[in-house]
């Protein structure tokens, strides 16, 4: 399993909170701007740590709907290869949510 330094992952967490706050305030422009910043950070982390399930799943969390399913499947495959059972469960939960949304 790829260990991402806490200081690096804190950047992801901070931006995710900012996106949630902007979304909660119906500020689509700010949410989009923060999402773009998050994607840049995730690409930096991918360059630094390599491809891993936590990064791929986070990209999926904020991706366009038409890309989410394939990204989550890719992240699930990565999590299994990494032996990251905790992340595997989180990804499966995300996949189940997508399935529920499509059935609704």
PDB file of N, CA, C and O in Angstrom, residues 6-42:
ATOM      1  N   UNK A   6       1.170  12.563   5.578  1.00  0.00           N
ATOM      2  CA  UNK A   6       0.032  13.287   6.136  1.00  0.00           C
ATOM      3  C   UNK A   6      -0.008  14.726   5.637  1.00  0.00           C
ATOM      4  O   UNK A   6      -1.073  15.225   5.272  1.00  0.00           O
ATOM      5  N   UNK A   7       1.129  15.386   5.596  1.00  0.00           N
ATOM      6  CA  UNK A   7       1.162  16.783   5.149  1.00  0.00           C
ATOM      7  C   UNK A   7       0.664  16.909   3.711  1.00  0.00           C
ATOM      8  O   UNK A   7      -0.022  17.881   3.365  1.00  0.00           O
ATOM      9  N   UNK A   8       0.952  15.931   2.878  1.00  0.00           N
ATOM     10  CA  UNK A   8       0.470  15.941   1.493  1.00  0.00           C
ATOM     11  C   UNK A   8      -1.031  15.679   1.436  1.00  0.00           C
ATOM     12  O   UNK A   8      -1.769  16.337   0.700  1.00  0.00           O
ATOM     13  N   UNK A   9      -1.497  14.685   2.207  1.00  0.00           N
ATOM     14  CA  UNK A   9      -2.925  14.353   2.170  1.00  0.00           C
ATOM     15  C   UNK A   9      -3.755  15.447   2.830  1.00  0.00           C
ATOM     16  O   UNK A   9      -4.920  15.663   2.473  1.00  0.00           O
ATOM     17  N   UNK A  10      -3.174  16.177   3.779  1.00  0.00           N
ATOM     18  CA  UNK A  10      -3.875  17.297   4.407  1.00  0.00           C
ATOM     19  C   UNK A  10      -4.280  18.346   3.375  1.00  0.00           C
ATOM     20  O   UNK A  10      -5.332  18.977   3.499  1.00  0.00           O
ATOM     21  N   UNK A  11      -3.463  18.533   2.348  1.00  0.00           N
ATOM     22  CA  UNK A  11      -3.793  19.475   1.264  1.00  0.00           C
ATOM     23  C   UNK A  11      -5.069  19.025   0.553  1.00  0.00           C
ATOM     24  O   UNK A  11      -5.925  19.842   0.208  1.00  0.00           O
ATOM     25  N   UNK A  12      -5.182  17.725   0.327  1.00  0.00           N
ATOM     26  CA  UNK A  12      -6.373  17.161  -0.324  1.00  0.00           C
ATOM     27  C   UNK A  12      -7.587  17.388   0.572  1.00  0.00           C
ATOM     28  O   UNK A  12      -8.637  17.854   0.111  1.00  0.00           O
ATOM     29  N   UNK A  13      -7.436  17.073   1.850  1.00  0.00           N
ATOM     30  CA  UNK A  13      -8.536  17.213   2.802  1.00  0.00           C
ATOM     31  C   UNK A  13      -9.004  18.669   2.899  1.00  0.00           C
ATOM     32  O   UNK A  13     -10.208  18.950   2.912  1.00  0.00           O
ATOM     33  N   UNK A  14      -8.060  19.592   2.959  1.00  0.00           N
ATOM     34  CA  UNK A  14      -8.385  21.016   3.054  1.00  0.00           C
ATOM     35  C   UNK A  14      -9.203  21.477   1.840  1.00  0.00           C
ATOM     36  O   UNK A  14     -10.218  22.160   1.979  1.00  0.00           O
ATOM     37  N   UNK A  15      -8.759  21.081   0.651  1.00  0.00           N
ATOM     38  CA  UNK A  15      -9.496  21.463  -0.559  1.00  0.00           C
ATOM     39  C   UNK A  15     -10.868  20.800  -0.615  1.00  0.00           C
ATOM     40  O   UNK A  15     -11.845  21.429  -1.033  1.00  0.00           O
ATOM     41  N   UNK A  16     -10.961  19.555  -0.174  1.00  0.00           N
ATOM     42  CA  UNK A  16     -12.253  18.861  -0.157  1.00  0.00           C
ATOM     43  C   UNK A  16     -13.235  19.598   0.759  1.00  0.00           C
ATOM     44  O   UNK A  16     -14.416  19.755   0.416  1.00  0.00           O
ATOM     45  N   UNK A  17     -12.744  20.079   1.899  1.00  0.00           N
ATOM     46  CA  UNK A  17     -13.596  20.855   2.810  1.00  0.00           C
ATOM     47  C   UNK A  17     -14.031  22.163   2.165  1.00  0.00           C
ATOM     48  O   UNK A  17     -15.191  22.574   2.298  1.00  0.00           O
ATOM     49  N   UNK A  18     -13.108  22.817   1.468  1.00  0.00           N
ATOM     50  CA  UNK A  18     -13.438  24.073   0.794  1.00  0.00           C
ATOM     51  C   UNK A  18     -14.480  23.850  -0.304  1.00  0.00           C
ATOM     52  O   UNK A  18     -15.374  24.676  -0.498  1.00  0.00           O
ATOM     53  N   UNK A  19     -14.374  22.727  -1.012  1.00  0.00           N
ATOM     54  CA  UNK A  19     -15.364  22.392  -2.050  1.00  0.00           C
ATOM     55  C   UNK A  19     -16.735  22.173  -1.399  1.00  0.00           C
ATOM     56  O   UNK A  19     -17.752  22.680  -1.877  1.00  0.00           O
ATOM     57  N   UNK A  20     -16.750  21.419  -0.302  1.00  0.00           N
ATOM     58  CA  UNK A  20     -18.010  21.154   0.397  1.00  0.00           C
ATOM     59  C   UNK A  20     -18.640  22.455   0.893  1.00  0.00           C
ATOM     60  O   UNK A  20     -19.856  22.653   0.768  1.00  0.00           O
ATOM     61  N   UNK A  21     -17.824  23.346   1.445  1.00  0.00           N
ATOM     62  CA  UNK A  21     -18.342  24.633   1.936  1.00  0.00           C
ATOM     63  C   UNK A  21     -18.902  25.470   0.792  1.00  0.00           C
ATOM     64  O   UNK A  21     -19.979  26.066   0.912  1.00  0.00           O
ATOM     65  N   UNK A  22     -18.177  25.533  -0.322  1.00  0.00           N
ATOM     66  CA  UNK A  22     -18.643  26.306  -1.482  1.00  0.00           C
ATOM     67  C   UNK A  22     -19.939  25.727  -2.029  1.00  0.00           C
ATOM     68  O   UNK A  22     -20.870  26.464  -2.372  1.00  0.00           O
ATOM     69  N   UNK A  23     -20.011  24.411  -2.084  1.00  0.00           N
ATOM     70  CA  UNK A  23     -21.223  23.746  -2.571  1.00  0.00           C
ATOM     71  C   UNK A  23     -22.395  24.036  -1.640  1.00  0.00           C
ATOM     72  O   UNK A  23     -23.505  24.319  -2.101  1.00  0.00           O
ATOM     73  N   UNK A  24     -22.126  23.983  -0.346  1.00  0.00           N
ATOM     74  CA  UNK A  24     -23.166  24.265   0.645  1.00  0.00           C
ATOM     75  C   UNK A  24     -23.685  25.688   0.558  1.00  0.00           C
ATOM     76  O   UNK A  24     -24.826  25.973   0.924  1.00  0.00           O
ATOM     77  N   UNK A  25     -22.848  26.589   0.065  1.00  0.00           N
ATOM     78  CA  UNK A  25     -23.247  27.992  -0.092  1.00  0.00           C
ATOM     79  C   UNK A  25     -23.737  28.288  -1.519  1.00  0.00           C
ATOM     80  O   UNK A  25     -23.909  29.445  -1.890  1.00  0.00           O
ATOM     81  N   UNK A  26     -23.906  27.222  -2.306  1.00  0.00           N
ATOM     82  CA  UNK A  26     -24.353  27.351  -3.700  1.00  0.00           C
ATOM     83  C   UNK A  26     -23.436  28.252  -4.526  1.00  0.00           C
ATOM     84  O   UNK A  26     -23.893  28.963  -5.422  1.00  0.00           O
ATOM     85  N   UNK A  27     -22.151  28.222  -4.212  1.00  0.00           N
ATOM     86  CA  UNK A  27     -21.166  29.012  -4.956  1.00  0.00           C
ATOM     87  C   UNK A  27     -20.477  28.088  -5.962  1.00  0.00           C
ATOM     88  O   UNK A  27     -19.403  27.550  -5.707  1.00  0.00           O
ATOM     89  N   UNK A  28     -21.137  27.916  -7.109  1.00  0.00           N
ATOM     90  CA  UNK A  28     -20.640  26.979  -8.118  1.00  0.00           C
ATOM     91  C   UNK A  28     -19.286  27.389  -8.677  1.00  0.00           C
ATOM     92  O   UNK A  28     -18.449  26.531  -8.980  1.00  0.00           O
ATOM     93  N   UNK A  29     -19.059  28.686  -8.823  1.00  0.00           N
ATOM     94  CA  UNK A  29     -17.796  29.168  -9.379  1.00  0.00           C
ATOM     95  C   UNK A  29     -16.637  28.811  -8.437  1.00  0.00           C
ATOM     96  O   UNK A  29     -15.608  28.294  -8.865  1.00  0.00           O
ATOM     97  N   UNK A  30     -16.823  29.068  -7.139  1.00  0.00           N
ATOM     98  CA  UNK A  30     -15.783  28.744  -6.162  1.00  0.00           C
ATOM     99  C   UNK A  30     -15.581  27.231  -6.069  1.00  0.00           C
ATOM    100  O   UNK A  30     -14.442  26.749  -6.033  1.00  0.00           O
ATOM    101  N   UNK A  31     -16.677  26.479  -6.063  1.00  0.00           N
ATOM    102  CA  UNK A  31     -16.580  25.014  -5.991  1.00  0.00           C
ATOM    103  C   UNK A  31     -15.801  24.465  -7.184  1.00  0.00           C
ATOM    104  O   UNK A  31     -14.944  23.589  -7.029  1.00  0.00           O
ATOM    105  N   UNK A  32     -16.085  24.996  -8.369  1.00  0.00           N
ATOM    106  CA  UNK A  32     -15.382  24.543  -9.571  1.00  0.00           C
ATOM    107  C   UNK A  32     -13.899  24.902  -9.507  1.00  0.00           C
ATOM    108  O   UNK A  32     -13.037  24.096  -9.853  1.00  0.00           O
ATOM    109  N   UNK A  33     -13.606  26.102  -9.038  1.00  0.00           N
ATOM    110  CA  UNK A  33     -12.219  26.556  -8.903  1.00  0.00           C
ATOM    111  C   UNK A  33     -11.445  25.668  -7.920  1.00  0.00           C
ATOM    112  O   UNK A  33     -10.315  25.256  -8.189  1.00  0.00           O
ATOM    113  N   UNK A  34     -12.068  25.366  -6.792  1.00  0.00           N
ATOM    114  CA  UNK A  34     -11.419  24.527  -5.776  1.00  0.00           C
ATOM    115  C   UNK A  34     -11.273  23.090  -6.279  1.00  0.00           C
ATOM    116  O   UNK A  34     -10.297  22.406  -5.968  1.00  0.00           O
ATOM    117  N   UNK A  35     -12.240  22.630  -7.073  1.00  0.00           N
ATOM    118  CA  UNK A  35     -12.154  21.272  -7.643  1.00  0.00           C
ATOM    119  C   UNK A  35     -10.979  21.185  -8.614  1.00  0.00           C
ATOM    120  O   UNK A  35     -10.227  20.207  -8.609  1.00  0.00           O
ATOM    121  N   UNK A  36     -10.806  22.224  -9.422  1.00  0.00           N
ATOM    122  CA  UNK A  36      -9.658  22.258 -10.339  1.00  0.00           C
ATOM    123  C   UNK A  36      -8.345  22.249  -9.550  1.00  0.00           C
ATOM    124  O   UNK A  36      -7.392  21.553  -9.918  1.00  0.00           O
ATOM    125  N   UNK A  37      -8.297  23.017  -8.461  1.00  0.00           N
ATOM    126  CA  UNK A  37      -7.098  23.045  -7.610  1.00  0.00           C
ATOM    127  C   UNK A  37      -6.841  21.667  -6.999  1.00  0.00           C
ATOM    128  O   UNK A  37      -5.696  21.197  -6.947  1.00  0.00           O
ATOM    129  N   UNK A  38      -7.910  21.002  -6.579  1.00  0.00           N
ATOM    130  CA  UNK A  38      -7.784  19.655  -6.013  1.00  0.00           C
ATOM    131  C   UNK A  38      -7.219  18.683  -7.043  1.00  0.00           C
ATOM    132  O   UNK A  38      -6.325  17.884  -6.735  1.00  0.00           O
ATOM    133  N   UNK A  39      -7.719  18.754  -8.266  1.00  0.00           N
ATOM    134  CA  UNK A  39      -7.227  17.855  -9.314  1.00  0.00           C
ATOM    135  C   UNK A  39      -5.740  18.094  -9.572  1.00  0.00           C
ATOM    136  O   UNK A  39      -4.986  17.137  -9.803  1.00  0.00           O
ATOM    137  N   UNK A  40      -5.314  19.340  -9.503  1.00  0.00           N
ATOM    138  CA  UNK A  40      -3.881  19.651  -9.672  1.00  0.00           C
ATOM    139  C   UNK A  40      -3.058  19.017  -8.561  1.00  0.00           C
ATOM    140  O   UNK A  40      -2.006  18.414  -8.808  1.00  0.00           O
ATOM    141  N   UNK A  41      -3.535  19.139  -7.328  1.00  0.00           N
ATOM    142  CA  UNK A  41      -2.835  18.542  -6.188  1.00  0.00           C
ATOM    143  C   UNK A  41      -2.783  17.024  -6.346  1.00  0.00           C
ATOM    144  O   UNK A  41      -1.734  16.394  -6.117  1.00  0.00           O
ATOM    145  N   UNK A  42      -3.892  16.427  -6.755  1.00  0.00           N
ATOM    146  CA  UNK A  42      -3.927  14.962  -6.926  1.00  0.00           C
ATOM    147  C   UNK A  42      -2.955  14.515  -8.019  1.00  0.00           C
ATOM    148  O   UNK A  42      -2.287  13.486  -7.878  1.00  0.00           O
TER     149      UNK A  42
END
